[in-house]
CSV table of C-alpha atoms in Angstrom, one decimal:
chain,number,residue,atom,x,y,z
U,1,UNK,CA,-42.9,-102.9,-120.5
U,2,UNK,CA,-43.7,-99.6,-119.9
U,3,UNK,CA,-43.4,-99.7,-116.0
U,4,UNK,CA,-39.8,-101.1,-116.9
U,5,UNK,CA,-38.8,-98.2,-118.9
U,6,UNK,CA,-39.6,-96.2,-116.0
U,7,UNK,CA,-38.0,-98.3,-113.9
U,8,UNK,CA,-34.7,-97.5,-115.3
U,9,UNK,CA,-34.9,-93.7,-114.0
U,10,UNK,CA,-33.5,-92.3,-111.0
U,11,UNK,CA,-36.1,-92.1,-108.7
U,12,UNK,CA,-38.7,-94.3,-109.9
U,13,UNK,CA,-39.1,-97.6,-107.5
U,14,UNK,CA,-41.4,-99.5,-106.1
U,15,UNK,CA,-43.4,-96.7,-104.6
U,16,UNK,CA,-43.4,-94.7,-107.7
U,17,UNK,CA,-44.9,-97.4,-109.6
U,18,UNK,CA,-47.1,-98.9,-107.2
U,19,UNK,CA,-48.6,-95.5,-107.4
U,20,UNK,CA,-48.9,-95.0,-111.3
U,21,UNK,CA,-50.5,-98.3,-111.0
U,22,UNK,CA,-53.0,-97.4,-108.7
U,23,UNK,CA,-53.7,-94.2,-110.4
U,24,UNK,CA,-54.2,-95.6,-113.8
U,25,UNK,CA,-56.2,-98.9,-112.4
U,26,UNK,CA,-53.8,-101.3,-113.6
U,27,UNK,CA,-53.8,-100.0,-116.9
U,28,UNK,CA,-50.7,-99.4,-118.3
U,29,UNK,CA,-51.1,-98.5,-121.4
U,30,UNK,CA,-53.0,-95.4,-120.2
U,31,UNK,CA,-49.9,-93.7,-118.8
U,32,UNK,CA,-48.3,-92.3,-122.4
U,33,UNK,CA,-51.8,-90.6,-123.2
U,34,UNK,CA,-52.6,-89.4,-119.9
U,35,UNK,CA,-51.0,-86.7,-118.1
U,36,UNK,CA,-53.6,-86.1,-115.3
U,37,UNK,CA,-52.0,-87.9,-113.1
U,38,UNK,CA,-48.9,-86.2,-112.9
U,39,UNK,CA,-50.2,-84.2,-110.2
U,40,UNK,CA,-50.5,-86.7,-107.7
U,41,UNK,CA,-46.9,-88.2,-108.0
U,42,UNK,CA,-44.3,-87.3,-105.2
U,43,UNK,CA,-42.0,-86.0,-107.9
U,44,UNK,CA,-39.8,-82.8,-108.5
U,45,UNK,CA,-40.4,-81.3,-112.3
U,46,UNK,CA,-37.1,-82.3,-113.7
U,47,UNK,CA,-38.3,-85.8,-112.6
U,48,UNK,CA,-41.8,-85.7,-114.3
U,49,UNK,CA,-39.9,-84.4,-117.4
U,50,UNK,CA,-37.7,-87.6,-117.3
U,51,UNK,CA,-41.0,-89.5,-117.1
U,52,UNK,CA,-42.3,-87.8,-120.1
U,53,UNK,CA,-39.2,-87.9,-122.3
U,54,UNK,CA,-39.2,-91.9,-121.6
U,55,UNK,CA,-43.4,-92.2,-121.9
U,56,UNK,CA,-42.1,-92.6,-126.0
U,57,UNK,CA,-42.6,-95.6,-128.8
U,58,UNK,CA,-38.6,-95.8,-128.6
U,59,UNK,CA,-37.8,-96.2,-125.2
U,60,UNK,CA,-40.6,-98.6,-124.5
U,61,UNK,CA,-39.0,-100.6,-127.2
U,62,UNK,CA,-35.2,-100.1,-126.5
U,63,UNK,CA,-35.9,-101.8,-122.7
U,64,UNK,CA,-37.8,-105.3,-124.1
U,65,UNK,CA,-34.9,-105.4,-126.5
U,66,UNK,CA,-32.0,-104.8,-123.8
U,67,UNK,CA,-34.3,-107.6,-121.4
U,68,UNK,CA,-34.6,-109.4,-124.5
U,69,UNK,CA,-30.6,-109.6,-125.4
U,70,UNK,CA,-30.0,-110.1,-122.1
U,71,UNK,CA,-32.6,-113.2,-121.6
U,72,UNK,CA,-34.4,-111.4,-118.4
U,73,UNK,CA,-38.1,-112.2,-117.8
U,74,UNK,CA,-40.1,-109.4,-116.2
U,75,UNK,CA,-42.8,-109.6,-113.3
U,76,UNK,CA,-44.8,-107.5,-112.5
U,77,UNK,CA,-47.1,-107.4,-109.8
U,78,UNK,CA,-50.8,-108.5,-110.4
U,79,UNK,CA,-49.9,-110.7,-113.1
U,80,UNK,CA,-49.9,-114.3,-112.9
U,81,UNK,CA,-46.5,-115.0,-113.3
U,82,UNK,CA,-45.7,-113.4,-109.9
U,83,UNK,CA,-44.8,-115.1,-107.0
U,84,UNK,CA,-48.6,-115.4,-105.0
U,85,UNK,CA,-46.5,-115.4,-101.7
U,86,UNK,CA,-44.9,-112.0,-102.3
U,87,UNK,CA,-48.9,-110.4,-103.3
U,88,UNK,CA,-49.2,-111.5,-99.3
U,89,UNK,CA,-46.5,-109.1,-97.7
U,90,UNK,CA,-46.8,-105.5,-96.9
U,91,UNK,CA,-44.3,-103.8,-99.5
U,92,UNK,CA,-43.5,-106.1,-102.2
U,93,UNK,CA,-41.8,-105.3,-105.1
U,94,UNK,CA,-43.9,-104.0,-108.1
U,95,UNK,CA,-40.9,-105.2,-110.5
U,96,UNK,CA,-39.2,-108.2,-110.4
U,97,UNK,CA,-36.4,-109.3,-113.2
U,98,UNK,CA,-35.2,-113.3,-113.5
U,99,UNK,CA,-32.9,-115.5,-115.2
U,100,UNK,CA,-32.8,-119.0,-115.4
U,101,UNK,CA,-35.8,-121.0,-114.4
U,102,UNK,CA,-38.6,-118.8,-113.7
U,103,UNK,CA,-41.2,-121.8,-112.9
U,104,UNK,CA,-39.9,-121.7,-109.2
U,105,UNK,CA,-41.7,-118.3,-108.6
U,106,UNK,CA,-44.8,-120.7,-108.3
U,107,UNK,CA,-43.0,-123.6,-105.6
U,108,UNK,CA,-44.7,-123.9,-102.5
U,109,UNK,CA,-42.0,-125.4,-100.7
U,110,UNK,CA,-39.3,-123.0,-100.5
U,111,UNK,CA,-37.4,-122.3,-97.1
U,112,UNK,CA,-34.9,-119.8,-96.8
U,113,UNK,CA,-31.1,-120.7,-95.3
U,114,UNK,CA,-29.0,-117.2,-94.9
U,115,UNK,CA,-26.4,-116.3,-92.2
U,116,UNK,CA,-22.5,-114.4,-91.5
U,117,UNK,CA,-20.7,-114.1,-94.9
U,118,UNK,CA,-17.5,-115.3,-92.8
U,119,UNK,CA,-18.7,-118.9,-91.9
U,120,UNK,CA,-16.9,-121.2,-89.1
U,121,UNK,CA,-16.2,-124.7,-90.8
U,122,UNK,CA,-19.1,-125.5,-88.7
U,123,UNK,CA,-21.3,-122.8,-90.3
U,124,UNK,CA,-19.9,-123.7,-93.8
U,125,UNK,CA,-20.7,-127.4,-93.3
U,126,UNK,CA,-24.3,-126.9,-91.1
U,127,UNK,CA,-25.6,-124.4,-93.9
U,128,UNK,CA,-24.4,-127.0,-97.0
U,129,UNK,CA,-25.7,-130.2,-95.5
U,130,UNK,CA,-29.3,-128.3,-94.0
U,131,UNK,CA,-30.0,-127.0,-98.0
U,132,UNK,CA,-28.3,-130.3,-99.4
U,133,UNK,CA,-31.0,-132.4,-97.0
U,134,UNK,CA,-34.0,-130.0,-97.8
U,135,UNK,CA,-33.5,-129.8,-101.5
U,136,UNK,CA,-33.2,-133.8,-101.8
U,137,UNK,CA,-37.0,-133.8,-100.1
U,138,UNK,CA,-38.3,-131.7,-102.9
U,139,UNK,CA,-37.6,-128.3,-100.8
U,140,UNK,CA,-36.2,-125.3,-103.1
U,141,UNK,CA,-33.8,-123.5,-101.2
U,142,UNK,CA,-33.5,-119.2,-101.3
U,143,UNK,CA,-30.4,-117.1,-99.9
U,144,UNK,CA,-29.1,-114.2,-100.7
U,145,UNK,CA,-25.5,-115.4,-103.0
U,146,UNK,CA,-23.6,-113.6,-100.2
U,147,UNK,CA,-20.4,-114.9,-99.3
U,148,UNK,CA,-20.5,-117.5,-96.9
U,149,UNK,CA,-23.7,-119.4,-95.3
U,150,UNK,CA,-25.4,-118.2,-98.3
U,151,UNK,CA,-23.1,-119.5,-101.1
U,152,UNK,CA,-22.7,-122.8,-99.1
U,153,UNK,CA,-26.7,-123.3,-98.9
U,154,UNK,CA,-27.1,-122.7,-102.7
U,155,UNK,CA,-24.5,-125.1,-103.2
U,156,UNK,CA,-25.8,-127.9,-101.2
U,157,UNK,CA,-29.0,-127.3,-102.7
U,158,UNK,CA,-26.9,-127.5,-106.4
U,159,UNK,CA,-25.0,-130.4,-104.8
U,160,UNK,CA,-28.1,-133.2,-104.8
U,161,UNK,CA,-29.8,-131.2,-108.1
U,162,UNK,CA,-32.4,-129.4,-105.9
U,163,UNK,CA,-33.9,-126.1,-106.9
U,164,UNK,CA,-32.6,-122.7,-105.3
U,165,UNK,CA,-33.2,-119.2,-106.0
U,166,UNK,CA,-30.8,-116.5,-105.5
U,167,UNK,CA,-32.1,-112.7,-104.8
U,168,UNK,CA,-29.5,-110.4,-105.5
U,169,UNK,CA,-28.8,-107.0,-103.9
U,170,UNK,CA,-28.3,-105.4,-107.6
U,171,UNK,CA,-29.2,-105.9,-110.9
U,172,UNK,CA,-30.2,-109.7,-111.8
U,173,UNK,CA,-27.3,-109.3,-115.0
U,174,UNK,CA,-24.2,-108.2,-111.9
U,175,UNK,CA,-22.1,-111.0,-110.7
U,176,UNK,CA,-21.7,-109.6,-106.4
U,177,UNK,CA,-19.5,-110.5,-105.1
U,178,UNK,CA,-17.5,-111.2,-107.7
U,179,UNK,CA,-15.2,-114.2,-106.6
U,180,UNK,CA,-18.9,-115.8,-106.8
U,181,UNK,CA,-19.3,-115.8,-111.1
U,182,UNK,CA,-19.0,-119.7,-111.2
U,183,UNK,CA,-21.9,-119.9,-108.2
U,184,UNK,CA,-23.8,-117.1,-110.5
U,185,UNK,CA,-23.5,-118.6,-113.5
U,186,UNK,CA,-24.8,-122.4,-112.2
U,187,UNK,CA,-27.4,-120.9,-110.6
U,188,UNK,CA,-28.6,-119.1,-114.0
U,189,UNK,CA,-28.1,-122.9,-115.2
U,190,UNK,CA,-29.7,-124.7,-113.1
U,191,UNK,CA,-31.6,-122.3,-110.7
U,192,UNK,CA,-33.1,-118.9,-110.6
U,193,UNK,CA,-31.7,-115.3,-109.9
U,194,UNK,CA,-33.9,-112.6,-109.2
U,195,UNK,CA,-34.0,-109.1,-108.5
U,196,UNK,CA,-36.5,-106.2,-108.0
U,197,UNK,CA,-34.0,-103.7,-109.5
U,198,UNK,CA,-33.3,-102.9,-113.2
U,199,UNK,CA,-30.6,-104.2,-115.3
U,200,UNK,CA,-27.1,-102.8,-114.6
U,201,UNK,CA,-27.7,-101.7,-111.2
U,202,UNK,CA,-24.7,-101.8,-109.1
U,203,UNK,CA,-24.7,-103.3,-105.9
U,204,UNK,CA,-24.8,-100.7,-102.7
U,205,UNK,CA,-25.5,-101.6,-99.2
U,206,UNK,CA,-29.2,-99.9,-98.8
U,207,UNK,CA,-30.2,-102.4,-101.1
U,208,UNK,CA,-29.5,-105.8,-99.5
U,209,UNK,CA,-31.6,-104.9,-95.9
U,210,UNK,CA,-34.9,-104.1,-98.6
U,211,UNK,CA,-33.5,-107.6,-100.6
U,212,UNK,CA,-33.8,-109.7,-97.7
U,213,UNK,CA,-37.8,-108.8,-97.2
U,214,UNK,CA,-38.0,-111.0,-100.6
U,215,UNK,CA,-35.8,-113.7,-99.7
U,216,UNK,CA,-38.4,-114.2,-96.7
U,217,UNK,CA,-41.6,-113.4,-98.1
U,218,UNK,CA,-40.7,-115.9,-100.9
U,219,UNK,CA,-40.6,-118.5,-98.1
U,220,UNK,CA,-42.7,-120.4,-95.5
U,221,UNK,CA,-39.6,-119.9,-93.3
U,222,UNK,CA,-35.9,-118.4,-92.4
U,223,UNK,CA,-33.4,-120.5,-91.5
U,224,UNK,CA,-30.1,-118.6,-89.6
U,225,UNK,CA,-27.5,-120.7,-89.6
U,226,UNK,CA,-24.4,-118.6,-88.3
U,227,UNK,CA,-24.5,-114.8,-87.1
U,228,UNK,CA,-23.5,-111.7,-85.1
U,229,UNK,CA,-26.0,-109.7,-83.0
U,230,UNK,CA,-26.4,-107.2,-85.4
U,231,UNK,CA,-26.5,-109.1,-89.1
U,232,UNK,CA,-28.2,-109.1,-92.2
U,233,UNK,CA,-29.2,-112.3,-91.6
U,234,UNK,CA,-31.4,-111.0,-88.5
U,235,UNK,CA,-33.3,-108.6,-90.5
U,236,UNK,CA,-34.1,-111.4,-92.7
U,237,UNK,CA,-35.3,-113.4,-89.8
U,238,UNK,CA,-37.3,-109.8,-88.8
U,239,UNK,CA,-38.9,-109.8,-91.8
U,240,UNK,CA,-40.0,-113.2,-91.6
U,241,UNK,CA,-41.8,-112.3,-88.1
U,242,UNK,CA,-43.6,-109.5,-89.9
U,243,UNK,CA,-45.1,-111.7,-92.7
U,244,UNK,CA,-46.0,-114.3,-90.7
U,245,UNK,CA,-43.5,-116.8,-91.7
U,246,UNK,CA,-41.9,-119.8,-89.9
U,247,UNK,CA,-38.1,-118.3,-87.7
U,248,UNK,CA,-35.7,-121.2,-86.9
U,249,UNK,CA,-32.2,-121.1,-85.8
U,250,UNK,CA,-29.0,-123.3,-85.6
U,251,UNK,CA,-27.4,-123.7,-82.1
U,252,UNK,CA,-24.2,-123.2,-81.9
U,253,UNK,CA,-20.8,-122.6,-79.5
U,254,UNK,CA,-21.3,-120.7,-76.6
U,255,UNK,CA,-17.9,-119.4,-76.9
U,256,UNK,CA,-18.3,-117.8,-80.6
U,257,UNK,CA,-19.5,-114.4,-81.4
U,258,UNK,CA,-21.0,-116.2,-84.7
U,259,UNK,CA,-23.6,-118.6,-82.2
U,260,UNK,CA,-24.9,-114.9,-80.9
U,261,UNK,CA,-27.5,-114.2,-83.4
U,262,UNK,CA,-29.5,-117.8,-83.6
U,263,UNK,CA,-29.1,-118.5,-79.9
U,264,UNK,CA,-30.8,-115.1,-79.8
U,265,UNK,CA,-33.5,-115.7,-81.8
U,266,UNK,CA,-34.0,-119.2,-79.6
U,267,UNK,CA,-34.5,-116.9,-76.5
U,268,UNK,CA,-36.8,-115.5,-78.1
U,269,UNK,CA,-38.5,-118.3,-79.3
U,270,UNK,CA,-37.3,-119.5,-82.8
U,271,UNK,CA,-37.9,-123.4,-83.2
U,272,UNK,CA,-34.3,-124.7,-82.6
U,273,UNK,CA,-32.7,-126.7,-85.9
U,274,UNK,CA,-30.5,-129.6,-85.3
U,275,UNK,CA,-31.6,-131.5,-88.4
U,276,UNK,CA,-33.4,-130.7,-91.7
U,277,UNK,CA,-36.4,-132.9,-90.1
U,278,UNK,CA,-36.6,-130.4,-87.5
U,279,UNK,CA,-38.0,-128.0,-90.1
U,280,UNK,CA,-39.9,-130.1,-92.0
U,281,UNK,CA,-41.6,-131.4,-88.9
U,282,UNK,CA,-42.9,-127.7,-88.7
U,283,UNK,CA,-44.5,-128.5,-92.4
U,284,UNK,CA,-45.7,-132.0,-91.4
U,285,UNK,CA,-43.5,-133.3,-93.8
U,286,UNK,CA,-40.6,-136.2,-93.5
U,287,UNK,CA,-37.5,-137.5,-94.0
U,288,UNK,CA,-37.6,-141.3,-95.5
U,289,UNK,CA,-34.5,-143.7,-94.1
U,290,UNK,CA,-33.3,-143.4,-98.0
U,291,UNK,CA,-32.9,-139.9,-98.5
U,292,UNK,CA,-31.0,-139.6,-101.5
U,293,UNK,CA,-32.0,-143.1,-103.2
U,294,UNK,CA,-31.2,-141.7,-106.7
U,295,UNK,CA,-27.9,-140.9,-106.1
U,296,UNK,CA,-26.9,-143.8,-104.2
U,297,UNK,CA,-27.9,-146.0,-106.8
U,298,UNK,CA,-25.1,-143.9,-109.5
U,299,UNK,CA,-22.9,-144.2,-106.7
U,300,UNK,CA,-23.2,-148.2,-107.1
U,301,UNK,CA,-23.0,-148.3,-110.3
U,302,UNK,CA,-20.1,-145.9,-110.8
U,303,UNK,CA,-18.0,-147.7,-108.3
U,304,UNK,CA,-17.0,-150.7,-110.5
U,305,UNK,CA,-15.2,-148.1,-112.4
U,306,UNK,CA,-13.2,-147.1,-109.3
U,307,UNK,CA,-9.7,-149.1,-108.1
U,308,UNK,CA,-9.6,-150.4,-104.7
U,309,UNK,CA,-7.8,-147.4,-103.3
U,310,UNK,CA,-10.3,-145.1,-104.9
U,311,UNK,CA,-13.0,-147.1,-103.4
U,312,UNK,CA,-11.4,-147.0,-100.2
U,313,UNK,CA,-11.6,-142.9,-100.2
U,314,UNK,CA,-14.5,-142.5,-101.6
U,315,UNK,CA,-16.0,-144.5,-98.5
U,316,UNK,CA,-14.5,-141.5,-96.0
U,317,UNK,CA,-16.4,-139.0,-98.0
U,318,UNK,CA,-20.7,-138.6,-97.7
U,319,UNK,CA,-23.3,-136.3,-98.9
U,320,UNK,CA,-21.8,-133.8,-96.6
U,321,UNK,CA,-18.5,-132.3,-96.6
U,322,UNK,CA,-15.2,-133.3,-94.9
U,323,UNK,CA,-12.4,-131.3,-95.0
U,324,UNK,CA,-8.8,-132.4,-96.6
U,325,UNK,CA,-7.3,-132.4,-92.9
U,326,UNK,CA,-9.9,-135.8,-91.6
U,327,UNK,CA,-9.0,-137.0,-94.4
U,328,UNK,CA,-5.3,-137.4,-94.1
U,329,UNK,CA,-5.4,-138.5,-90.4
U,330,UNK,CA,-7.7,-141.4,-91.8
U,331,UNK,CA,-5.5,-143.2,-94.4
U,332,UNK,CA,-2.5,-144.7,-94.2
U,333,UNK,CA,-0.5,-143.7,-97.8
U,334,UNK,CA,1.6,-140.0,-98.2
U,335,UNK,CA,0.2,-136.3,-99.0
U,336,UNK,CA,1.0,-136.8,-102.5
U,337,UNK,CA,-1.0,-140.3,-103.1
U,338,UNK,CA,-3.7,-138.6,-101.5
U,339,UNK,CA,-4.2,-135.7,-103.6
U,340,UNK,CA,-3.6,-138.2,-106.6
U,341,UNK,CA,-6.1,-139.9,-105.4
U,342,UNK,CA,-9.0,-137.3,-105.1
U,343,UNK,CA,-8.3,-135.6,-108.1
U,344,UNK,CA,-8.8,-139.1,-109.7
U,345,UNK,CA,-12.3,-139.1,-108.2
U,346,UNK,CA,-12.7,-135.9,-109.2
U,347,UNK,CA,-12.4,-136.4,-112.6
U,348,UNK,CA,-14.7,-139.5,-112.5
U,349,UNK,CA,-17.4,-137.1,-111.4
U,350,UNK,CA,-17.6,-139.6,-108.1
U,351,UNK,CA,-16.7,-136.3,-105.6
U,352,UNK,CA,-17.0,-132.4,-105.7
U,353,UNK,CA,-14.1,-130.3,-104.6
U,354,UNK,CA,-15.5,-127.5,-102.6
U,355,UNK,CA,-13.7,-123.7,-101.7
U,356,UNK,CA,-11.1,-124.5,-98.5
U,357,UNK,CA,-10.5,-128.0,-99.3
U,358,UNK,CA,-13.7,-129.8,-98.3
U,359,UNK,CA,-14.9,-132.5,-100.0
U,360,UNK,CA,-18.2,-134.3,-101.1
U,361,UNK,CA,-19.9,-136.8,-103.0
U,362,UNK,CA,-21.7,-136.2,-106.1
């Protein structure tokens, strides 16, 4: 707790405390009594004084009681709650904060899914049916909670009751961006958010590029789905290539700026993704015929419950999404039946009602 309550000062990161760490061998509780090495820390005076002020009984206690209230877990580095594949990179965090489900640190099978925050229905539906696919093998599924690609491939990963894990570009306790609270608060649910920075801290954009080196090094590989040349997404997919792990790319248009990054990164070698068996073939893993045999068999039973137009819908919809617009150019009956119709199934839990007016099953 103590390398927590240092945490919270300006100045004090992961270079800091990797540092202090060294210095006292692992040892935190050495640091209060031992000023020595002071000396050797890249730090102005009015910074070692902060240091010392906080280095107090009270402070240590007033950060596990804020983690506490706020139901954080801490990480840190060398101990056996943190994630062995982030010991493996060059830089990883020394700190990392969590909420939710904390056992996922320790999955093996975690591939990352990240791309442009301003999908093409194409992107939107690619990235939700690739984390929906991977997640009903077993696969967790980590992104970044950005808009777009990202929020898609936690939902699809949410969508068949897969894990996922969200790293955030502030402080694990800030909902960014904010028209993603309900996407937040699921993943707290039912999921995991993590962070290397302290509690409160707001979101800024040197953050994210230094987030995205844990978003890889969490997993054995980066899928892009949709991006520009010059993306986030592609610095994630950088990263990977530095730590060793798997790159793979979506094809996409020729004609749209969004197909430049992952046709790219296929130039230049990336394993090319037309399925989620294209990455787990890469794992020596596979896709059985019956992917989601759980959920088809609540299907079966729920339909009985369903009236013959209902039934007739809910055949049009899948696993993956379709958008309002196929919908109404494949039945017969008005707008307004329609949308009586699919809120129907909506509140039987039989289908999900998705941002933009896709559709899925449950």
């Amino acid at each position: 707790m103590i390398a927590a309550t240092l945490h919270r000062l300006p100045g004090v990161g992961t270079g800091i405390l990797t540092r202090i760490d060294e210095l006292v061998r692992g040892d935190w509780q050495k640091v209060p009594g031992n000023r020595r090495w002071f000396r050797e820390l890249p730090l102005k005076g009015e910074e070692i004084e902060a240091i010392l002020e906080h280095l107090i009984p009270e402070k240590i206690e007033e950060t596990e009681e804020e983690l506490r209230r706020l139901g954080i877990k801490l990480h840190m580095r060398g101990e056996s709650d943190y994630p062995r594949r982030l010991e493996e990179i060059s830089n990883p965090p020394f700190l990392l904060y969590s909420l939710g489900d904390s056992s996922l640190l320790a999955e093996s099978r975690l591939i990352s899914i990240v791309g442009t925050r301003k999908p093409s229905s194409y992107g939107q539906i690619v990235s939700h049916k690739l984390a929906a696919d991977l997640a009903g093998k077993g696969w967790g599924v980590v992104s970044g909670m950005a808009s777009g690609i990202d929020s898609f491939a936690h939902r699809g990963a949410l969508s068949v009751r897969g894990k996922t894990i969200a790293v955030l570009g502030c402080g694990v306790d800030v909902v960014y961006p904010p028209e993603n609270e309900d996407l937040y608060h699921e993943i707290g649910e039912r999921g995991l958010l993590l962070s290397e920075y302290p509690p409160h801290m707001p979101p800024a954009r040197g953050l994210f590029p230094q987030r995205n080196r844990i978003i890889s090094g969490l997993s054995r590989g980066v899928v892009v789905v949709e991006s520009h040349h010059r993306s986030g997404s592609l610095i994630t997919a950088e990263w990977a290539l530095e730590q060793g792990r798997e790159v793979f790319a979506v094809p996409g248009s020729i004609l749209s700026a969004k197909s430049a990054g992952p046709h790219r990164l296929i130039k230049e070698g990336a394993k090319l993704v037309t399925s989620a068996q294209d990455v787990l073939d890469e794992f020596s893993f596979s896709i059985q015929p019956e992917l989601f045999p759980e959920k088809e068999k609540e299907g079966k039973t729920f339909v009985g419950d369903l009236t013959r137009e209902e039934e007739e819908l809910l055949s049009l919809i899948s696993y993956s999404q379709i958008h309002i617009d196929e919908l109404i150019r494949s039945v017969r009956y008005p707008l307004s039946r329609l949308h009586q119709l699919l809120l129907s199934l909506e509140m039987k839990k039989a289908i999900k009602k998705l941002p933009g007016f896709f559709y899925m099953r449950r």
